[in-house]
mmCIF file of C-alpha atoms in Angstrom:
data_model
loop_
_atom_site.group_PDB
_atom_site.id
_atom_site.type_symbol
_atom_site.label_atom_id
_atom_site.label_comp_id
_atom_site.label_asym_id
_atom_site.label_seq_id
_atom_site.Cartn_x
_atom_site.Cartn_y
_atom_site.Cartn_z
ATOM 1 C CA MET A 1 27.819 -22.797 25.901
ATOM 2 C CA ALA A 2 28.672 -22.444 22.210
ATOM 3 C CA GLU A 3 29.705 -19.001 20.998
ATOM 4 C CA LYS A 4 26.667 -16.902 20.024
ATOM 5 C CA HIS A 5 25.504 -17.474 16.447
ATOM 6 C CA LEU A 6 23.053 -15.727 14.152
ATOM 7 C CA ILE A 7 20.781 -18.340 12.566
ATOM 8 C CA ALA A 8 18.940 -17.347 9.369
ATOM 9 C CA LEU A 9 16.058 -19.513 8.202
ATOM 10 C CA ASP A 10 14.374 -19.632 4.833
ATOM 11 C CA LEU A 11 10.727 -20.692 5.105
ATOM 12 C CA ASP A 12 9.366 -22.726 2.188
ATOM 13 C CA GLY A 13 11.252 -25.965 1.637
ATOM 14 C CA THR A 14 13.521 -25.262 4.604
ATOM 15 C CA LEU A 15 11.965 -24.428 7.970
ATOM 16 C CA LEU A 16 8.485 -25.400 6.782
ATOM 17 C CA ARG A 17 7.409 -28.917 5.976
ATOM 18 C CA ASP A 18 5.574 -29.521 2.724
ATOM 19 C CA ASP A 19 2.249 -28.889 4.478
ATOM 20 C CA LYS A 20 3.547 -25.406 5.430
ATOM 21 C CA THR A 21 3.840 -26.176 9.151
ATOM 22 C CA ILE A 22 6.803 -26.116 11.541
ATOM 23 C CA SER A 23 7.356 -29.461 13.265
ATOM 24 C CA ILE A 24 7.232 -29.710 17.055
ATOM 25 C CA LYS A 25 10.816 -30.985 17.077
ATOM 26 C CA THR A 26 12.053 -28.020 15.039
ATOM 27 C CA LYS A 27 10.263 -25.543 17.318
ATOM 28 C CA LYS A 28 11.826 -27.149 20.384
ATOM 29 C CA VAL A 29 15.338 -27.013 18.909
ATOM 30 C CA ILE A 30 14.951 -23.384 17.841
ATOM 31 C CA GLN A 31 13.650 -22.396 21.270
ATOM 32 C CA LYS A 32 16.564 -24.192 22.962
ATOM 33 C CA ALA A 33 19.020 -22.396 20.678
ATOM 34 C CA ARG A 34 17.441 -19.066 21.634
ATOM 35 C CA ASP A 35 17.479 -19.989 25.332
ATOM 36 C CA GLU A 36 21.217 -20.529 25.007
ATOM 37 C CA GLY A 37 21.753 -17.067 23.542
ATOM 38 C CA HIS A 38 21.712 -17.707 19.804
ATOM 39 C CA ILE A 39 19.762 -15.307 17.607
ATOM 40 C CA VAL A 40 17.200 -16.699 15.167
ATOM 41 C CA MET A 41 15.694 -14.785 12.256
ATOM 42 C CA ILE A 42 13.605 -15.475 9.150
ATOM 43 C CA ALA A 43 14.791 -14.597 5.631
ATOM 44 C CA THR A 44 12.164 -15.278 2.980
ATOM 45 C CA GLY A 45 10.913 -14.268 -0.421
ATOM 46 C CA ARG A 46 7.429 -14.012 1.042
ATOM 47 C CA PRO A 47 5.893 -10.671 2.015
ATOM 48 C CA PHE A 48 5.611 -10.019 5.741
ATOM 49 C CA ARG A 49 1.851 -10.601 5.745
ATOM 50 C CA SER A 50 2.350 -14.269 4.767
ATOM 51 C CA SER A 51 5.330 -14.906 7.065
ATOM 52 C CA GLU A 52 4.087 -13.061 10.157
ATOM 53 C CA MET A 53 2.262 -16.174 11.436
ATOM 54 C CA TYR A 54 5.538 -18.115 11.616
ATOM 55 C CA TYR A 55 7.325 -15.178 13.220
ATOM 56 C CA LYS A 56 4.652 -15.137 15.929
ATOM 57 C CA GLU A 57 4.516 -18.936 16.227
ATOM 58 C CA MET A 58 8.218 -18.994 17.139
ATOM 59 C CA ASN A 59 7.784 -15.910 19.338
ATOM 60 C CA LEU A 60 10.643 -14.130 17.582
ATOM 61 C CA ASP A 61 11.756 -10.594 18.375
ATOM 62 C CA THR A 62 14.409 -10.249 15.658
ATOM 63 C CA PRO A 63 14.531 -8.491 12.279
ATOM 64 C CA ILE A 64 12.891 -10.307 9.361
ATOM 65 C CA VAL A 65 13.911 -10.238 5.699
ATOM 66 C CA ASN A 66 10.973 -10.253 3.256
ATOM 67 C CA PHE A 67 10.653 -10.008 -0.523
ATOM 68 C CA ASN A 68 14.205 -11.413 -0.832
ATOM 69 C CA GLY A 69 15.720 -8.315 0.768
ATOM 70 C CA ALA A 70 13.441 -5.626 -0.662
ATOM 71 C CA PHE A 71 11.803 -5.154 2.754
ATOM 72 C CA ILE A 72 13.653 -5.534 6.059
ATOM 73 C CA HIS A 73 12.346 -4.506 9.464
ATOM 74 C CA ASN A 74 11.933 -5.599 13.062
ATOM 75 C CA PRO A 75 8.223 -5.998 13.906
ATOM 76 C CA LYS A 76 9.008 -5.832 17.649
ATOM 77 C CA ASP A 77 11.300 -2.799 17.531
ATOM 78 C CA LYS A 78 10.074 0.296 15.698
ATOM 79 C CA ASN A 79 13.423 1.980 16.284
ATOM 80 C CA TRP A 80 15.399 -0.725 14.459
ATOM 81 C CA GLY A 81 14.693 0.815 11.089
ATOM 82 C CA VAL A 82 12.550 0.009 8.070
ATOM 83 C CA TYR A 83 14.360 -0.702 4.810
ATOM 84 C CA HIS A 84 12.018 -0.776 1.833
ATOM 85 C CA THR A 85 13.698 -0.690 -1.580
ATOM 86 C CA PRO A 86 11.105 -0.916 -4.363
ATOM 87 C CA LEU A 87 11.462 -0.876 -8.136
ATOM 88 C CA GLU A 88 10.890 2.395 -9.935
ATOM 89 C CA VAL A 89 7.292 2.521 -11.146
ATOM 90 C CA ASN A 90 8.349 3.526 -14.668
ATOM 91 C CA VAL A 91 10.657 0.493 -14.844
ATOM 92 C CA ALA A 92 7.786 -1.713 -13.709
ATOM 93 C CA LYS A 93 5.565 -0.396 -16.497
ATOM 94 C CA GLU A 94 8.348 -0.863 -19.047
ATOM 95 C CA ILE A 95 8.596 -4.503 -17.959
ATOM 96 C CA VAL A 96 4.852 -4.946 -18.507
ATOM 97 C CA GLU A 97 5.175 -3.366 -21.942
ATOM 98 C CA ALA A 98 8.110 -5.640 -22.823
ATOM 99 C CA CYS A 99 6.154 -8.725 -21.776
ATOM 100 C CA SER A 100 3.528 -7.985 -24.413
ATOM 101 C CA SER A 101 6.013 -9.446 -26.920
ATOM 102 C CA PHE A 102 6.083 -12.767 -25.043
ATOM 103 C CA GLN A 103 3.636 -15.464 -24.035
ATOM 104 C CA PHE A 104 2.682 -15.158 -20.353
ATOM 105 C CA HIS A 105 -0.273 -15.937 -18.110
ATOM 106 C CA ASN A 106 -0.157 -12.986 -15.742
ATOM 107 C CA ILE A 107 1.968 -10.261 -14.172
ATOM 108 C CA ILE A 108 1.610 -9.408 -10.502
ATOM 109 C CA ALA A 109 3.010 -6.341 -8.781
ATOM 110 C CA GLU A 110 3.210 -6.141 -4.998
ATOM 111 C CA VAL A 111 3.409 -2.762 -3.300
ATOM 112 C CA MET A 112 3.934 -4.059 0.218
ATOM 113 C CA ASP A 113 0.409 -5.286 1.080
ATOM 114 C CA ASP A 114 -1.263 -4.021 -2.074
ATOM 115 C CA VAL A 115 -1.378 -6.623 -4.840
ATOM 116 C CA TYR A 116 -2.018 -5.746 -8.494
ATOM 117 C CA PHE A 117 -3.017 -8.408 -11.034
ATOM 118 C CA HIS A 118 -2.644 -7.625 -14.727
ATOM 119 C CA PHE A 119 -5.356 -10.217 -15.458
ATOM 120 C CA GLN A 120 -7.977 -11.751 -13.200
ATOM 121 C CA ASP A 121 -6.542 -15.009 -11.851
ATOM 122 C CA LYS A 122 -8.366 -17.128 -9.260
ATOM 123 C CA LYS A 123 -5.566 -19.702 -8.897
ATOM 124 C CA LEU A 124 -2.853 -17.144 -8.203
ATOM 125 C CA LEU A 125 -5.167 -15.173 -5.957
ATOM 126 C CA GLU A 126 -5.294 -18.223 -3.665
ATOM 127 C CA ILE A 127 -1.524 -17.907 -3.168
ATOM 128 C CA PHE A 128 -1.621 -14.175 -2.505
ATOM 129 C CA LYS A 129 -4.652 -14.035 -0.226
ATOM 130 C CA PHE A 130 -2.621 -14.589 2.989
ATOM 131 C CA GLY A 131 -2.818 -11.531 5.211
ATOM 132 C CA ASP A 132 -5.856 -10.172 3.386
ATOM 133 C CA PRO A 133 -4.080 -7.801 0.966
ATOM 134 C CA ASN A 134 -5.757 -5.066 -1.039
ATOM 135 C CA VAL A 135 -6.206 -6.526 -4.536
ATOM 136 C CA THR A 136 -6.572 -4.540 -7.770
ATOM 137 C CA THR A 137 -7.063 -6.140 -11.185
ATOM 138 C CA GLY A 138 -6.432 -4.389 -14.488
ATOM 139 C CA ASP A 139 -3.732 -3.354 -16.958
ATOM 140 C CA LEU A 140 -0.738 -2.519 -14.752
ATOM 141 C CA ARG A 141 0.310 0.212 -17.158
ATOM 142 C CA ASN A 142 -2.856 2.055 -16.099
ATOM 143 C CA PHE A 143 -3.538 0.886 -12.536
ATOM 144 C CA LEU A 144 -0.050 0.712 -11.020
ATOM 145 C CA ASN A 145 0.776 4.140 -9.607
ATOM 146 C CA SER A 146 3.240 3.255 -6.837
ATOM 147 C CA SER A 147 6.713 1.731 -6.941
ATOM 148 C CA PRO A 148 6.334 -2.049 -6.482
ATOM 149 C CA THR A 149 8.319 -3.949 -3.889
ATOM 150 C CA SER A 150 8.486 -6.871 -6.309
ATOM 151 C CA MET A 151 6.980 -8.126 -9.546
ATOM 152 C CA LEU A 152 6.116 -11.629 -10.698
ATOM 153 C CA ILE A 153 5.679 -12.895 -14.246
ATOM 154 C CA HIS A 154 3.723 -16.159 -14.484
ATOM 155 C CA THR A 155 4.425 -18.020 -17.706
ATOM 156 C CA ASP A 156 5.041 -21.511 -19.073
ATOM 157 C CA GLU A 157 8.342 -23.259 -18.429
ATOM 158 C CA GLU A 158 9.449 -22.989 -22.064
ATOM 159 C CA ASN A 159 9.153 -19.171 -21.949
ATOM 160 C CA ILE A 160 11.139 -18.581 -18.754
ATOM 161 C CA ASN A 161 14.597 -18.317 -20.323
ATOM 162 C CA SER A 162 13.608 -16.083 -23.235
ATOM 163 C CA ILE A 163 11.836 -13.622 -20.940
ATOM 164 C CA ARG A 164 14.733 -13.618 -18.466
ATOM 165 C CA ASP A 165 17.230 -13.099 -21.300
ATOM 166 C CA HIS A 166 15.204 -10.121 -22.499
ATOM 167 C CA LEU A 167 14.998 -8.648 -18.982
ATOM 168 C CA SER A 168 18.762 -9.002 -18.605
ATOM 169 C CA SER A 169 19.479 -7.330 -21.931
ATOM 170 C CA ILE A 170 17.168 -4.353 -21.348
ATOM 171 C CA HIS A 171 17.090 -3.787 -17.585
ATOM 172 C CA ALA A 172 20.244 -5.453 -16.243
ATOM 173 C CA GLU A 173 21.400 -2.324 -14.377
ATOM 174 C CA VAL A 174 18.158 -1.661 -12.505
ATOM 175 C CA ILE A 175 16.627 -5.075 -11.733
ATOM 176 C CA ASP A 176 17.557 -8.530 -10.496
ATOM 177 C CA HIS A 177 15.407 -11.529 -11.356
ATOM 178 C CA ARG A 178 15.185 -15.223 -10.543
ATOM 179 C CA SER A 179 12.731 -18.032 -11.179
ATOM 180 C CA TRP A 180 10.599 -20.054 -8.802
ATOM 181 C CA ALA A 181 10.783 -23.814 -8.593
ATOM 182 C CA ALA A 182 8.101 -26.038 -10.116
ATOM 183 C CA PRO A 183 5.138 -26.298 -10.137
ATOM 184 C CA TRP A 184 4.881 -22.512 -10.518
ATOM 185 C CA HIS A 185 6.875 -21.160 -13.457
ATOM 186 C CA VAL A 186 7.304 -17.627 -12.209
ATOM 187 C CA ILE A 187 9.984 -14.977 -12.736
ATOM 188 C CA GLU A 188 10.427 -12.794 -9.667
ATOM 189 C CA ILE A 189 11.834 -9.285 -10.099
ATOM 190 C CA VAL A 190 13.262 -6.901 -7.493
ATOM 191 C CA LYS A 191 15.467 -3.843 -7.642
ATOM 192 C CA ALA A 192 19.083 -4.524 -8.622
ATOM 193 C CA GLY A 193 21.429 -5.471 -5.795
ATOM 194 C CA LEU A 194 18.783 -6.908 -3.495
ATOM 195 C CA ASN A 195 18.903 -10.407 -2.026
ATOM 196 C CA LYS A 196 18.589 -12.078 1.368
ATOM 197 C CA ALA A 197 22.271 -11.471 2.149
ATOM 198 C CA VAL A 198 21.581 -7.702 2.208
ATOM 199 C CA GLY A 199 19.199 -8.206 5.115
ATOM 200 C CA LEU A 200 21.485 -10.714 6.787
ATOM 201 C CA LYS A 201 24.335 -8.206 6.742
ATOM 202 C CA LYS A 202 22.162 -5.524 8.360
ATOM 203 C CA ALA A 203 21.268 -7.964 11.134
ATOM 204 C CA SER A 204 24.837 -9.180 11.617
ATOM 205 C CA ASP A 205 26.065 -5.587 11.885
ATOM 206 C CA TYR A 206 23.334 -4.759 14.386
ATOM 207 C CA PHE A 207 24.008 -7.791 16.596
ATOM 208 C CA ASN A 208 27.772 -7.484 16.081
ATOM 209 C CA ILE A 209 28.000 -11.100 14.926
ATOM 210 C CA PRO A 210 30.601 -11.639 12.166
ATOM 211 C CA PRO A 211 29.750 -13.726 9.071
ATOM 212 C CA GLU A 212 31.821 -16.657 10.351
ATOM 213 C CA ARG A 213 29.278 -17.056 13.170
ATOM 214 C CA ILE A 214 26.238 -16.953 10.876
ATOM 215 C CA ILE A 215 24.406 -20.180 10.037
ATOM 216 C CA ALA A 216 22.000 -19.887 7.099
ATOM 217 C CA PHE A 217 19.657 -22.567 5.767
ATOM 218 C CA GLY A 218 18.071 -22.618 2.310
ATOM 219 C CA ASP A 219 16.922 -24.714 -0.628
ATOM 220 C CA GLU A 220 16.306 -22.461 -3.660
ATOM 221 C CA ASP A 221 18.180 -19.992 -5.853
ATOM 222 C CA ASN A 222 16.929 -17.023 -3.830
ATOM 223 C CA ASP A 223 19.029 -18.449 -0.960
ATOM 224 C CA LEU A 224 22.329 -18.527 -2.853
ATOM 225 C CA GLU A 225 23.706 -15.146 -1.777
ATOM 226 C CA MET A 226 22.667 -15.718 1.833
ATOM 227 C CA LEU A 227 24.361 -19.123 1.978
ATOM 228 C CA GLU A 228 27.514 -17.669 0.433
ATOM 229 C CA TYR A 229 27.551 -14.745 2.895
ATOM 230 C CA ALA A 230 27.141 -16.953 5.950
ATOM 231 C CA GLY A 231 30.131 -18.645 7.513
ATOM 232 C CA LEU A 232 28.058 -21.815 7.476
ATOM 233 C CA GLY A 233 25.704 -22.030 4.519
ATOM 234 C CA ILE A 234 23.589 -25.154 4.873
ATOM 235 C CA ALA A 235 21.629 -26.611 1.958
ATOM 236 C CA MET A 236 18.586 -28.785 2.460
ATOM 237 C CA GLU A 237 18.761 -32.246 0.908
ATOM 238 C CA ASN A 238 15.605 -31.307 -1.031
ATOM 239 C CA GLY A 239 17.327 -28.182 -2.364
ATOM 240 C CA ILE A 240 18.369 -27.500 -5.947
ATOM 241 C CA ASP A 241 21.830 -28.579 -7.132
ATOM 242 C CA GLN A 242 23.125 -25.001 -7.339
ATOM 243 C CA VAL A 243 22.373 -24.439 -3.647
ATOM 244 C CA LYS A 244 24.121 -27.674 -2.705
ATOM 245 C CA THR A 245 27.154 -26.591 -4.727
ATOM 246 C CA VAL A 246 27.633 -23.273 -2.903
ATOM 247 C CA ALA A 247 26.740 -24.642 0.549
ATOM 248 C CA ASN A 248 29.325 -25.644 3.132
ATOM 249 C CA GLU A 249 27.238 -28.627 4.177
ATOM 250 C CA ILE A 250 23.984 -30.429 3.365
ATOM 251 C CA THR A 251 21.433 -31.419 5.980
ATOM 252 C CA LEU A 252 18.344 -33.637 5.817
ATOM 253 C CA THR A 253 15.206 -32.593 3.958
ATOM 254 C CA ASN A 254 12.562 -30.214 5.272
ATOM 255 C CA GLU A 255 10.336 -33.260 5.845
ATOM 256 C CA GLU A 256 13.047 -34.857 8.016
ATOM 257 C CA ASP A 257 13.622 -31.855 10.333
ATOM 258 C CA GLY A 258 16.872 -30.995 8.572
ATOM 259 C CA VAL A 259 17.198 -27.608 10.306
ATOM 260 C CA ALA A 260 16.586 -29.087 13.761
ATOM 261 C CA VAL A 261 18.893 -32.066 13.284
ATOM 262 C CA TYR A 262 21.764 -29.866 12.095
ATOM 263 C CA LEU A 263 21.429 -27.215 14.829
ATOM 264 C CA ASN A 264 20.979 -29.824 17.557
ATOM 265 C CA GLU A 265 24.267 -31.455 16.658
ATOM 266 C CA LEU A 266 26.309 -28.361 15.782
ATOM 267 C CA LEU A 267 25.314 -26.378 18.889
ATOM 268 C CA ASN A 268 25.136 -29.426 21.185
ATOM 269 C CA LEU A 269 21.615 -28.494 22.260
ATOM 270 C CA LYS A 270 20.664 -31.966 23.539
ATOM 271 C CA VAL A 271 17.012 -31.681 22.503
#
C-alpha cells in the first residue's frame, strides 16, 4: 500500500464536471483511495450549504474548507473545531461605500447562510439559492449588521482591475481579494490572510500528514496557495495559466476525469 496521503479537492472545474456532477469513475477512484487509507477532503470557495451535497455523495467524514478558508469545520465531528473568520462589518460597509465611485451591478455579502443583496438580482439569486439561504435585499450600509464571511462585487470585465486596485490601496491590510473566471466577472473578498491552504494546514496538522504527502487539485486562482502548500499541487488541463505555472504537474480536464486518472496512476489503485 502507498504511504497515506491527504487529498484535497477543489469542486468547480476540478472534481465536478461542467454539468456540476461527479463522474462514476471519479467516485470509484476516490472510494478506492479511501479504502486504502488515504484521506480525502473538499476545499472550495463555495459555502457549505452548496457543497454539502457532494460531501454526502462521497460519504466523507473529513474536515471541509469553505469560503476559500473563511469557514473550516468537520460536519461529522463537532469536537474537531469550527473556524469562522469573517470580515469586520465596518470594513464591509466601507467597501460598499467605496464601490459607489465605480460602475458595478451588485454587491453580495454572505454571513454564513444569510445572503444580503445590495440590489435585487434574479440572475445572481439563482446561483445563491442552493441550500435555501435567508435572503435580504437592500442597501448593505443599512441592512448588513453582522460580520460577513465573504463579499462579492459583480461588475463588468473592464471594471475589475480598477476596483481591485482601489481595494488594494485602501484595505490591503485587512482584506484579500481575487476574481472569478468568466462568464461571471466577480471580485470575491475575504479577511486578509485567508485561503484554502489555511484549511489544508489545519487538516494536515490534525491528521499528522506532512505537506510532502498532500495532493491538491485545482484550476483557478483561489487554488494557488493550496497547490503551492501541497507537496504535489496538480493543475487541471482546463485550469488558468497561473495555476499551471505553480503546479508540480498537470492532469487531464475535469471533463476527462483528470482527478481520477491522476490518483489511479499515482497511488496504483487499479480501478
